[in-house]
CSV table of C-alpha atoms and ligand atoms in Angstrom, one decimal:
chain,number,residue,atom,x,y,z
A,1,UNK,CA,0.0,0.0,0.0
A,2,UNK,CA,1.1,3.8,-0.5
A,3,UNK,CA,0.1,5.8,2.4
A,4,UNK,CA,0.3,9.6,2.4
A,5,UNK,CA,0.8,11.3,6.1
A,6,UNK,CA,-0.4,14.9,5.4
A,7,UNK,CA,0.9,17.3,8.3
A,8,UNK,CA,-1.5,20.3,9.1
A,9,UNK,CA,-0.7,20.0,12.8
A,10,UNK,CA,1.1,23.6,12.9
A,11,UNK,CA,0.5,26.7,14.1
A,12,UNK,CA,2.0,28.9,11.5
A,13,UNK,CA,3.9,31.6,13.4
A,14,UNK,CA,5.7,33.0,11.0
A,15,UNK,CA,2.3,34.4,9.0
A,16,UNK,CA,0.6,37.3,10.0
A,17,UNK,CA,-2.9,35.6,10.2
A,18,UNK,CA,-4.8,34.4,13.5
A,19,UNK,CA,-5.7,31.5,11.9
A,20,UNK,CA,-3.1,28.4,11.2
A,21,UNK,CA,-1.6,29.2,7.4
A,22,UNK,CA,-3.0,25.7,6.7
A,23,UNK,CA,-6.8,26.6,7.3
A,24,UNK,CA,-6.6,30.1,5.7
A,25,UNK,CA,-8.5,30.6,2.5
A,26,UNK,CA,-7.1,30.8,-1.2
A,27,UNK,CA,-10.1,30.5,-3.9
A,28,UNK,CA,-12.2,29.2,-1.6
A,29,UNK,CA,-10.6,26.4,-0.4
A,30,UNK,CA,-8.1,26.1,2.7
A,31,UNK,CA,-4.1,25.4,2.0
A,32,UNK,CA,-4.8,22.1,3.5
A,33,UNK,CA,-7.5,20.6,0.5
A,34,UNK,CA,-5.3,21.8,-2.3
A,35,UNK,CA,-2.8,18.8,-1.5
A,36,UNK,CA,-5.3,16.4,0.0
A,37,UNK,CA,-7.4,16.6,-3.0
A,38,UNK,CA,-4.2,16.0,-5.4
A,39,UNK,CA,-3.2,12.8,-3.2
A,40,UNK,CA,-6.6,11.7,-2.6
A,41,UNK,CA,-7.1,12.0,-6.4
A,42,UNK,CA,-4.4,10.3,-7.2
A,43,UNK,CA,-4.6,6.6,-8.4
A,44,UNK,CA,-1.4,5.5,-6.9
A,45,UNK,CA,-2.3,6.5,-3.2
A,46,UNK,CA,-4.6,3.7,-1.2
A,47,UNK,CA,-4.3,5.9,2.3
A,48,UNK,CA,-4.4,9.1,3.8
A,49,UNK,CA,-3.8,10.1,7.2
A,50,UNK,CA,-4.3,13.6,7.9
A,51,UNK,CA,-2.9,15.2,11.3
A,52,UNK,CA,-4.4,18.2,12.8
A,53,UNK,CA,-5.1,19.7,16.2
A,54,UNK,CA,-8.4,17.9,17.2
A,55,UNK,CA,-10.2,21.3,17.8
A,56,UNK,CA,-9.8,21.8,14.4
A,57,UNK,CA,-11.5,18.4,13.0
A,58,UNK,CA,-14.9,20.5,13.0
A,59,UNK,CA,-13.9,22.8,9.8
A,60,UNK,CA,-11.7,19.7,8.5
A,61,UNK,CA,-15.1,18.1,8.7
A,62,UNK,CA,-16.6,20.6,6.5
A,63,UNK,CA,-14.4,19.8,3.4
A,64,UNK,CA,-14.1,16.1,3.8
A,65,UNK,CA,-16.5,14.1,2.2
A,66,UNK,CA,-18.2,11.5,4.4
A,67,UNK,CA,-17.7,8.7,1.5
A,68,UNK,CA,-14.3,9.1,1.1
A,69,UNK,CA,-13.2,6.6,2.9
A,70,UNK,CA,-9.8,6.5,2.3
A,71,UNK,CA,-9.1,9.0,4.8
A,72,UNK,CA,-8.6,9.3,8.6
A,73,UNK,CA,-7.9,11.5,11.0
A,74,UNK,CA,-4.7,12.0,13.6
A,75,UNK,CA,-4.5,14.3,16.4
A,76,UNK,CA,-1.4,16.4,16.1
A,77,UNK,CA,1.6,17.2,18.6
A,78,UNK,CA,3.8,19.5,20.1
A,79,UNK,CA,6.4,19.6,17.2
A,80,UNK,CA,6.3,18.5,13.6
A,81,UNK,CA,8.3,15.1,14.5
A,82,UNK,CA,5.3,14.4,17.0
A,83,UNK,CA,3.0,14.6,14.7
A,84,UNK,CA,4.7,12.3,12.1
A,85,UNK,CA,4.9,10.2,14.9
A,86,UNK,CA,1.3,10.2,15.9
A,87,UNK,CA,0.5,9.2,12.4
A,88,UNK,CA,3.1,6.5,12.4
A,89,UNK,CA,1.8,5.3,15.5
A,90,UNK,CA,-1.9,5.5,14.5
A,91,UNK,CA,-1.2,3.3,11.3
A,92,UNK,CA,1.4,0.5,13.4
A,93,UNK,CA,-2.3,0.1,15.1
A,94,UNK,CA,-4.6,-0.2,12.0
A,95,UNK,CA,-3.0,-3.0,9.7
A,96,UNK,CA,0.3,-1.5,8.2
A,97,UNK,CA,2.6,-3.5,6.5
A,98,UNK,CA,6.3,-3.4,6.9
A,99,UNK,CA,6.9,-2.3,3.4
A,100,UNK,CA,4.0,-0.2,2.7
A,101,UNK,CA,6.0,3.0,1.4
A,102,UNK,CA,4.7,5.9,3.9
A,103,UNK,CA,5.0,9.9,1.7
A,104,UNK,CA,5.3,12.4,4.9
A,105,UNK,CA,4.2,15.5,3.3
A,106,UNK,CA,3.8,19.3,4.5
A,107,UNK,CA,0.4,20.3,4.0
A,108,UNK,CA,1.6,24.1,3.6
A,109,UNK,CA,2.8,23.0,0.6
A,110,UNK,CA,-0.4,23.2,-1.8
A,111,UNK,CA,0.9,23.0,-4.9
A,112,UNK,CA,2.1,19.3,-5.0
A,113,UNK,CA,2.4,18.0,-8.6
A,114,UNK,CA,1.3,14.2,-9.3
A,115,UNK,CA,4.4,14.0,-10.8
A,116,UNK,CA,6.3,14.4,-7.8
A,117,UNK,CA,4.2,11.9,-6.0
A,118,UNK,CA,4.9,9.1,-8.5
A,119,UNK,CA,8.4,9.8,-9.0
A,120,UNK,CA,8.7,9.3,-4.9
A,121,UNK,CA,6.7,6.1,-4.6
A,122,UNK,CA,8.9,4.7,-7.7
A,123,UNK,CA,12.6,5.8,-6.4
A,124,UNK,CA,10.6,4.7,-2.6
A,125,UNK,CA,10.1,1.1,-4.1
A,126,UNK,CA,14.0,0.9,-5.1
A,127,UNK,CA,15.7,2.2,-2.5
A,128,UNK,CA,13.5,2.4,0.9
A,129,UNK,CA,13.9,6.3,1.4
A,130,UNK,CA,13.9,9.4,-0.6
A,131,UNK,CA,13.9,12.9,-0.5
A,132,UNK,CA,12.2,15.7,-3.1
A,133,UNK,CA,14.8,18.3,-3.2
A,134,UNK,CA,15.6,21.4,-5.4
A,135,UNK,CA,18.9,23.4,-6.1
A,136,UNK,CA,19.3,26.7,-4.5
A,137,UNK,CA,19.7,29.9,-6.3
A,138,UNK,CA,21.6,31.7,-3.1
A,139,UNK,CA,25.0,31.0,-1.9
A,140,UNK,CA,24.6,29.6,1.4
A,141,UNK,CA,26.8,30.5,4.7
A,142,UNK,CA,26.9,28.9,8.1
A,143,UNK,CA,27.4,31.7,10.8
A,144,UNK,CA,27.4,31.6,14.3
A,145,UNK,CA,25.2,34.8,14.0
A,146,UNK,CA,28.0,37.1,14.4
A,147,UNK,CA,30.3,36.4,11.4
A,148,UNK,CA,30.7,33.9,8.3
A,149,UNK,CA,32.1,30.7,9.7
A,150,UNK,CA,32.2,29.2,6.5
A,151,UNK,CA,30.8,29.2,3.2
A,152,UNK,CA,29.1,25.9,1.0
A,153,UNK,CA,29.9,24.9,-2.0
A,154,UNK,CA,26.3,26.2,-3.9
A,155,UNK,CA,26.7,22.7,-6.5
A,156,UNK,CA,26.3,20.7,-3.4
A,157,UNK,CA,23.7,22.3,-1.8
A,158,UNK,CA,19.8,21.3,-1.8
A,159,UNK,CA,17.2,22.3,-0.4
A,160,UNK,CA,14.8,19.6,0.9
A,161,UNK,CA,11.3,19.8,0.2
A,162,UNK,CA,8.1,17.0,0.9
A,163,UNK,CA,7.2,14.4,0.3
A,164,UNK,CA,9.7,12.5,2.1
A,165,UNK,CA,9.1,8.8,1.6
A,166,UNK,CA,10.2,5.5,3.2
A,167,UNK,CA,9.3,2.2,3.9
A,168,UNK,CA,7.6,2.0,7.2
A,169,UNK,CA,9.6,-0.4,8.8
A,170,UNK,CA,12.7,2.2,8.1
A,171,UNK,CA,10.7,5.4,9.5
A,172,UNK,CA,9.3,3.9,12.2
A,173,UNK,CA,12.2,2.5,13.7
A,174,UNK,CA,13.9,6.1,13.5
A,175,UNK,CA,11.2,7.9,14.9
A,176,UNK,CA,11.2,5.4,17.7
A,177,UNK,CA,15.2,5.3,18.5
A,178,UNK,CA,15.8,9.2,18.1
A,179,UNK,CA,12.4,10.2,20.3
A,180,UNK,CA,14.6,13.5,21.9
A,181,UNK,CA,16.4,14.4,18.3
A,182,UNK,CA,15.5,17.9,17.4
A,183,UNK,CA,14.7,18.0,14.0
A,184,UNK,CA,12.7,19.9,11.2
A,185,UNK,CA,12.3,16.9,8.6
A,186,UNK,CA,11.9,13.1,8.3
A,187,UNK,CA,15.3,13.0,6.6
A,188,UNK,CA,17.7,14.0,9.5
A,189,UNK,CA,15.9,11.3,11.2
A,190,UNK,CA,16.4,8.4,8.6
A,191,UNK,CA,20.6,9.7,8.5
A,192,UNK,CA,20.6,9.1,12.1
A,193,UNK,CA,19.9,5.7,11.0
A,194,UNK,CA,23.1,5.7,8.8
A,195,UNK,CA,20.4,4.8,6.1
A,196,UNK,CA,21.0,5.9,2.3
A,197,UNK,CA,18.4,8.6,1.3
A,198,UNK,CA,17.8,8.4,-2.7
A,199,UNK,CA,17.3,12.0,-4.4
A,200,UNK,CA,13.9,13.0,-6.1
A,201,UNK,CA,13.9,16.1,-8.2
A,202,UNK,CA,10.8,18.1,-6.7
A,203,UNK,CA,10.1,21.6,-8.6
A,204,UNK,CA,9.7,25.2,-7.3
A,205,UNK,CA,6.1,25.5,-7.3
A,206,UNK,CA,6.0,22.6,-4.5
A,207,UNK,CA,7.2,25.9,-2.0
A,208,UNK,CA,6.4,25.8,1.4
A,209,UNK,CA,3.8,28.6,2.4
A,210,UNK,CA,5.8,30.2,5.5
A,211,UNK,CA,5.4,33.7,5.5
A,212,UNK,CA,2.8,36.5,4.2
A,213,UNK,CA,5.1,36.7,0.8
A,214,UNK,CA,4.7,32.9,0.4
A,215,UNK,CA,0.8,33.2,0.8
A,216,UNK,CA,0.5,36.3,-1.6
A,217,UNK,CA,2.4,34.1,-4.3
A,218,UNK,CA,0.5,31.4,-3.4
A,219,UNK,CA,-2.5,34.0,-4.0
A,220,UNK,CA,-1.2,35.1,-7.3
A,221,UNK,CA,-0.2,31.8,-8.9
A,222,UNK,CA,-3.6,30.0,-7.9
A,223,UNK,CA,-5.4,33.5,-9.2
A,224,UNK,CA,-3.6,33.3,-12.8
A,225,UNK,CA,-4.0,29.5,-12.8
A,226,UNK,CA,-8.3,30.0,-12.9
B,301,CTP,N1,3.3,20.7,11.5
B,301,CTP,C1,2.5,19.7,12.2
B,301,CTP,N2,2.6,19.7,13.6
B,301,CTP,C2,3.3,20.5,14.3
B,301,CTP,C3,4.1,21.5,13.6
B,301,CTP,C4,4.1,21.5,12.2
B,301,CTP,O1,1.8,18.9,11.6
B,301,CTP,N3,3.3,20.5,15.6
B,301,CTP,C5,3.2,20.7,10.1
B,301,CTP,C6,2.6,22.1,9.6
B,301,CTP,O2,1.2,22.2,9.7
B,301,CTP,C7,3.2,22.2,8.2
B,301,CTP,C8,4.4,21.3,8.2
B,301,CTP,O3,4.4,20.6,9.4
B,301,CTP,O4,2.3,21.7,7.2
B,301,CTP,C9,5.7,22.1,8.0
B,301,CTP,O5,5.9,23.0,9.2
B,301,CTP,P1,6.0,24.6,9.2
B,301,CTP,O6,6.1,25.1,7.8
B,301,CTP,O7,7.1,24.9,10.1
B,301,CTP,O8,4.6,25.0,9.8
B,301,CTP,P2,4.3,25.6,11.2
B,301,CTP,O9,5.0,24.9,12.2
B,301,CTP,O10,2.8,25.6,11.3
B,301,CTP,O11,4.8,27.1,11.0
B,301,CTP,P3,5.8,28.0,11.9
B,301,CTP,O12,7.0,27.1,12.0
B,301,CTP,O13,6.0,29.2,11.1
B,301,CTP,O14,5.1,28.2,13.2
B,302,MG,MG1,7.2,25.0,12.2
């Protein structure tokens, strides 16, 4: 089976908005539909579990259809990592295979292609884990806030991007033995493993809506699009 884990368990600080970013509005529809419609459409995916903050299943309610069966809710934690890893623990208790290939993805990003979601589950059945990634247009510097420390090599940068997809045996077992890691993604997880991570080429419209310039694109593109 191919299970999607859509994350809408945030708060969205960084926007300007009293509302989480994920619930907020764009052609009337919330952030969160956009990408549960393109999984739930999509012929590939048997499963979706979508996390959330349990006062929020009320207006979820609203734009899920009773009939579709295919998805369930999860109650969301404290950090992004606990709320991948109520999801993994919700499905390790409703009849989840080993190798059923799990796609964590960010529901603040809306615009996830079909493409993307194929080209995960395929590289997913070869090699366990993968990562959607693009290349980065800036140079990148670590600093230590004060000054340059040192500077990357821009050809060997990338900048991750979701769905991140493994085989739930591998994902499960990392959430379970790195429970105190402070992370922002599945992947440092799975390299705490020592586990290869295969790379899938993702594409600059699957952006992550984080602040009010990301939503006003967001606005724009969708706008155009009609
Ligand atoms: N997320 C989640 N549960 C959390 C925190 C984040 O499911 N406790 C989800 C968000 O809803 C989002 C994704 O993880 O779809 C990526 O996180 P991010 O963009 O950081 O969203 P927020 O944490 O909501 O935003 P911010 O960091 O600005 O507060
Ligand atoms: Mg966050």
């Amino acid at each position: 089976m191919n299970i999607a884990i859509i994350l809408a368990g945030g708060s969205g600080t960084r926007i300007n908005s009293s509302l989480p970013k994920q619930y907020i509005e764009v052609n009337n529809k919330p952030i969160f539909m956009y990408s549960v419609d393109t999984f739930n459409n999509n012929s590939l995916i048997d499963r979706i579990i979508l996390v959330a903050k349990e006062n929020y299943f009320p207006i979820i309610r609203k734009y899920i259809k009773e009939d579709s069966k295919k998805i369930s809710l999860v109650n969301g934690g404290n950090t992004r990592q606990e709320s991948v890893r109520n999801a993994l623990e919700f499905l390790k208790c409703n009849k989840v295979n080993d190798e059923d290939i799990i796609l964590i993805h960010d529901s603040a990003r809306p615009l996830i292609s079909d493409k993307i979601i194929n080209d995960n589950i395929s590289a997913c059945l070869s090699y366990d884990a993968c990562v959607t990634y693009v290349n980065v247009n800036d140079t990148i510097f670590m600093s230590d806030d004060i000054k340059v420390s040192s500077s990357l090599d821009r050809s060997k940068i990338k900048a991750s991007q979701t769905p991140q997809t493994f085989k739930f045996n591998l994902i499960y077992e990392a959430h379970n033995k790195n429970h105190d890691a402070i992370v922002t993604d599945d992947v440092q997880m799975v390299l705490m493993q020592n586990k290869e991570i295969h790379l899938v080429e993702g594409d600059i419209y699957n952006f992550k809506v984080t602040n009010d310039l990301d939503l006003a694109l967001l606005q724009s593109i969708l706008k155009n699009n009609q």
